[in-house]
């Protein structure tokens, strides 16, 4: 697994370096920023965790956290506040903003490392990203026509199109080989088993029905007389 990516944001540069050194010793990939503004200039969508001070310059840690929670790419990004503001009201405020933990300064490095491990164990961010990437592996699309070979669904503009199994398999084959003309024999071998006898007319009928169901995208399925079918676009 790739290293967990952590951003430390604190206006005390020496503290940033101490946390960076100790977190990297634990195997994390660590970036630091000494202001909320500097942090916002970074690529934040790929992070696994932010350790965030509260009292910083013009934009406080609370302010930065609110911004992160409003952005789609960082809405679920785990946040640990690490602050000298240790009264109950500030802790509640930080947690209400959406922080996953709140550590009061001064702290021990061992405590920070333990809290980091705990938050990362609870985080679903990586598993959600992995699930999304896995699903995307099964998606074939052209403009607003989308096929999901995992759920066996076909959608146009978000609306599901009811295809038979053979129509679906033919469309997957043509769209996966966009710009290529496939002969009837090639379509037969990929869509029908070798034991089944299929007439050319059977393929023609399936494609005619499919064209009607696909509406405007039916025109993208082209016929090359004497050669076969393809998806063009």
Short mmCIF file of C-alpha atoms in Angstrom, two decimals:
data_model
loop_
_atom_site.label_atom_id
_atom_site.label_comp_id
_atom_site.label_asym_id
_atom_site.label_seq_id
_atom_site.Cartn_x
_atom_site.Cartn_y
_atom_site.Cartn_z
CA UNK A 1 0.00 0.00 0.00
CA UNK A 2 1.15 3.56 -0.70
CA UNK A 3 2.26 5.61 2.26
CA UNK A 4 -0.40 7.64 4.04
CA UNK A 5 -0.07 11.30 3.06
CA UNK A 6 -0.27 13.77 5.96
CA UNK A 7 -0.22 17.57 5.93
CA UNK A 8 0.94 19.41 9.07
CA UNK A 9 -0.20 23.05 9.25
CA UNK A 10 1.25 25.17 12.07
CA UNK A 11 2.75 28.66 12.17
CA UNK A 12 5.58 27.36 14.38
CA UNK A 13 8.07 26.12 11.81
CA UNK A 14 10.09 24.23 14.41
CA UNK A 15 7.00 22.31 15.51
CA UNK A 16 6.20 21.46 11.89
CA UNK A 17 9.69 20.01 11.50
CA UNK A 18 9.46 18.00 14.73
CA UNK A 19 6.14 16.47 13.70
CA UNK A 20 7.38 15.86 10.16
CA UNK A 21 10.50 14.07 11.43
CA UNK A 22 8.61 11.80 13.81
CA UNK A 23 5.74 11.05 11.44
CA UNK A 24 8.16 10.17 8.64
CA UNK A 25 9.95 7.81 11.04
CA UNK A 26 6.61 6.02 11.36
CA UNK A 27 6.44 5.62 7.58
CA UNK A 28 4.13 8.48 6.62
CA UNK A 29 4.61 10.85 3.67
CA UNK A 30 4.53 14.31 5.30
CA UNK A 31 4.16 17.83 3.90
CA UNK A 32 4.19 20.97 6.03
CA UNK A 33 2.72 24.47 5.74
CA UNK A 34 3.15 27.41 8.12
CA UNK A 35 -0.16 29.10 7.33
CA UNK A 36 -3.68 28.20 6.25
CA UNK A 37 -3.15 30.22 3.07
CA UNK A 38 -0.03 28.19 2.21
CA UNK A 39 -1.96 24.98 2.84
CA UNK A 40 -4.75 26.02 0.48
CA UNK A 41 -2.21 26.46 -2.32
CA UNK A 42 -1.30 22.76 -2.09
CA UNK A 43 -2.93 19.77 -3.78
CA UNK A 44 -5.21 18.65 -0.95
CA UNK A 45 -7.41 16.11 -2.70
CA UNK A 46 -4.87 13.29 -2.39
CA UNK A 47 -4.23 13.70 1.35
CA UNK A 48 -5.19 11.12 3.96
CA UNK A 49 -5.00 13.40 7.03
CA UNK A 50 -4.42 17.01 8.13
CA UNK A 51 -2.92 17.96 11.49
CA UNK A 52 -4.01 21.53 12.01
CA UNK A 53 -3.16 24.31 14.45
CA UNK A 54 -5.94 26.73 15.37
CA UNK A 55 -4.30 30.10 16.02
CA UNK A 56 -2.63 31.15 12.75
CA UNK A 57 -2.41 34.48 10.91
CA UNK A 58 -5.44 35.92 9.16
CA UNK A 59 -7.10 32.58 8.45
CA UNK A 60 -7.36 30.39 11.53
CA UNK A 61 -7.32 26.62 11.66
CA UNK A 62 -11.06 26.67 12.28
CA UNK A 63 -11.50 28.77 9.14
CA UNK A 64 -9.36 26.41 7.08
CA UNK A 65 -11.28 23.40 8.36
CA UNK A 66 -14.57 24.98 7.30
CA UNK A 67 -13.18 25.53 3.80
CA UNK A 68 -11.98 21.93 3.59
CA UNK A 69 -15.38 20.62 4.65
CA UNK A 70 -17.12 22.66 1.92
CA UNK A 71 -14.92 21.35 -0.89
CA UNK A 72 -16.01 18.06 -2.43
CA UNK A 73 -12.45 16.69 -2.71
CA UNK A 74 -11.72 17.33 0.98
CA UNK A 75 -15.17 16.99 2.56
CA UNK A 76 -14.24 13.63 4.10
CA UNK A 77 -10.56 14.42 4.74
CA UNK A 78 -9.71 13.51 8.37
CA UNK A 79 -8.64 16.50 10.49
CA UNK A 80 -6.85 16.52 13.84
CA UNK A 81 -6.69 19.89 15.58
CA UNK A 82 -3.50 20.39 17.56
CA UNK A 83 -3.80 23.59 19.58
CA UNK A 84 -2.87 25.51 22.72
CA UNK A 85 -6.57 26.40 23.00
CA UNK A 86 -7.47 23.66 25.43
CA UNK A 87 -10.74 24.78 26.99
CA UNK A 88 -13.86 22.72 26.50
CA UNK A 89 -15.60 25.33 24.35
CA UNK A 90 -12.78 25.36 21.76
CA UNK A 91 -12.63 21.57 21.66
CA UNK A 92 -16.37 21.35 21.08
CA UNK A 93 -16.13 24.02 18.38
CA UNK A 94 -13.39 22.09 16.58
CA UNK A 95 -15.32 18.84 16.73
CA UNK A 96 -18.53 20.54 15.58
CA UNK A 97 -16.71 21.89 12.51
CA UNK A 98 -15.96 18.29 11.60
CA UNK A 99 -12.60 17.46 13.19
CA UNK A 100 -11.90 13.81 13.93
CA UNK A 101 -9.81 14.56 17.02
CA UNK A 102 -8.48 17.46 19.11
CA UNK A 103 -5.09 17.39 20.85
CA UNK A 104 -4.13 20.05 23.37
CA UNK A 105 -0.65 21.59 23.45
CA UNK A 106 1.77 20.81 24.95
CA UNK A 107 1.58 17.21 23.85
CA UNK A 108 3.86 14.21 23.68
CA UNK A 109 4.94 12.85 20.30
CA UNK A 110 3.78 9.40 21.40
CA UNK A 111 0.27 10.77 21.94
CA UNK A 112 0.19 12.43 18.52
CA UNK A 113 1.34 9.24 16.80
CA UNK A 114 -1.28 7.21 18.65
CA UNK A 115 -4.04 9.66 17.72
CA UNK A 116 -2.90 9.64 14.08
CA UNK A 117 -3.01 5.85 13.94
CA UNK A 118 -6.46 5.83 15.51
CA UNK A 119 -7.92 8.38 13.10
CA UNK A 120 -6.43 6.67 10.05
CA UNK A 121 -7.84 3.31 11.18
CA UNK A 122 -11.31 4.83 11.44
CA UNK A 123 -11.09 6.71 8.16
CA UNK A 124 -13.04 5.33 5.19
CA UNK A 125 -11.40 7.78 2.78
CA UNK A 126 -9.03 5.26 1.19
CA UNK A 127 -11.60 2.49 1.00
CA UNK A 128 -14.10 4.85 -0.65
CA UNK A 129 -11.48 5.96 -3.17
CA UNK A 130 -10.54 2.36 -3.87
CA UNK A 131 -14.18 1.42 -4.38
CA UNK A 132 -14.63 4.33 -6.76
CA UNK A 133 -11.53 3.41 -8.74
CA UNK A 134 -12.64 -0.23 -8.87
CA UNK A 135 -16.05 0.75 -10.17
CA UNK A 136 -14.51 3.05 -12.78
CA UNK A 137 -12.59 0.08 -14.15
CA UNK A 138 -15.94 -1.43 -15.17
CA UNK A 139 -17.39 1.71 -16.75
CA UNK A 140 -17.33 2.33 -20.49
CA UNK A 141 -18.76 5.60 -21.71
CA UNK A 142 -19.28 7.83 -24.69
CA UNK A 143 -20.62 11.32 -23.99
CA UNK A 144 -23.72 10.70 -21.81
CA UNK A 145 -23.98 7.02 -22.78
CA UNK A 146 -22.56 4.96 -19.92
CA UNK A 147 -22.22 1.20 -19.55
CA UNK A 148 -21.31 -0.48 -16.27
CA UNK A 149 -20.15 -4.04 -16.92
CA UNK A 150 -20.20 -4.80 -13.19
CA UNK A 151 -23.84 -3.87 -12.57
CA UNK A 152 -24.79 -4.79 -16.17
CA UNK A 153 -26.51 -1.46 -16.68
CA UNK A 154 -26.74 1.00 -19.55
CA UNK A 155 -27.69 4.65 -18.98
CA UNK A 156 -28.23 7.67 -21.20
CA UNK A 157 -28.36 11.06 -19.47
CA UNK A 158 -28.65 9.12 -16.21
CA UNK A 159 -31.74 7.20 -17.34
CA UNK A 160 -31.43 3.42 -17.48
CA UNK A 161 -32.01 1.76 -20.85
CA UNK A 162 -33.49 -1.75 -20.78
CA UNK A 163 -31.32 -3.97 -22.98
CA UNK A 164 -31.47 -7.72 -23.36
CA UNK A 165 -28.35 -9.65 -22.38
CA UNK A 166 -27.23 -10.08 -25.98
CA UNK A 167 -27.92 -6.44 -26.85
CA UNK A 168 -25.90 -5.38 -23.81
CA UNK A 169 -23.00 -7.69 -24.70
CA UNK A 170 -22.93 -6.48 -28.32
CA UNK A 171 -22.96 -2.84 -27.20
CA UNK A 172 -20.11 -3.47 -24.74
CA UNK A 173 -18.11 -5.13 -27.51
CA UNK A 174 -18.69 -2.33 -30.03
CA UNK A 175 -18.11 0.51 -27.56
CA UNK A 176 -14.96 -1.15 -26.20
CA UNK A 177 -13.62 -1.27 -29.75
CA UNK A 178 -14.78 2.18 -30.79
CA UNK A 179 -13.68 3.11 -34.30
CA UNK A 180 -13.12 -0.53 -35.27
CA UNK A 181 -15.37 -2.52 -37.61
CA UNK A 182 -16.07 -5.99 -36.24
CA UNK A 183 -17.22 -8.74 -38.55
CA UNK A 184 -20.33 -10.79 -37.79
CA UNK A 185 -18.05 -13.75 -37.14
CA UNK A 186 -16.10 -11.78 -34.52
CA UNK A 187 -19.31 -10.68 -32.84
CA UNK A 188 -20.62 -14.25 -32.83
CA UNK A 189 -17.49 -15.63 -31.16
CA UNK A 190 -17.49 -12.94 -28.45
CA UNK A 191 -21.20 -12.79 -27.67
CA UNK A 192 -22.46 -16.31 -28.37
CA UNK A 193 -20.87 -19.57 -27.26
CA UNK A 194 -19.29 -21.84 -29.86
CA UNK A 195 -21.99 -24.46 -29.24
CA UNK A 196 -24.78 -22.19 -30.38
CA UNK A 197 -25.61 -21.82 -34.06
CA UNK A 198 -26.24 -18.16 -34.84
CA UNK A 199 -27.50 -16.78 -38.13
CA UNK A 200 -26.29 -13.45 -39.48
CA UNK A 201 -29.90 -12.33 -39.28
CA UNK A 202 -29.86 -12.88 -35.49
CA UNK A 203 -27.07 -10.33 -35.07
CA UNK A 204 -28.81 -7.88 -37.43
CA UNK A 205 -32.07 -8.11 -35.44
CA UNK A 206 -30.31 -7.52 -32.12
CA UNK A 207 -28.48 -4.48 -33.46
CA UNK A 208 -31.66 -3.04 -35.04
CA UNK A 209 -33.51 -3.33 -31.71
CA UNK A 210 -30.56 -1.87 -29.84
CA UNK A 211 -30.32 1.14 -32.16
CA UNK A 212 -33.95 2.02 -31.44
CA UNK A 213 -33.46 1.77 -27.68
CA UNK A 214 -30.34 3.97 -27.75
CA UNK A 215 -32.14 6.90 -29.37
CA UNK A 216 -29.68 9.44 -30.74
CA UNK A 217 -26.76 7.13 -29.99
CA UNK A 218 -28.26 4.50 -32.28
CA UNK A 219 -26.76 6.51 -35.15
CA UNK A 220 -23.29 5.88 -33.75
CA UNK A 221 -23.65 2.18 -34.47
CA UNK A 222 -22.66 1.97 -38.11
CA UNK A 223 -22.86 -0.76 -40.72
CA UNK A 224 -20.11 -1.40 -43.26
CA UNK A 225 -21.73 -3.54 -45.91
CA UNK A 226 -19.72 -6.68 -46.47
CA UNK A 227 -17.59 -6.10 -43.37
CA UNK A 228 -19.66 -5.75 -40.22
CA UNK A 229 -20.56 -3.29 -37.45
CA UNK A 230 -18.81 -0.67 -35.38
CA UNK A 231 -19.35 2.20 -32.96
CA UNK A 232 -18.24 5.50 -34.39
CA UNK A 233 -17.80 8.81 -32.60
#
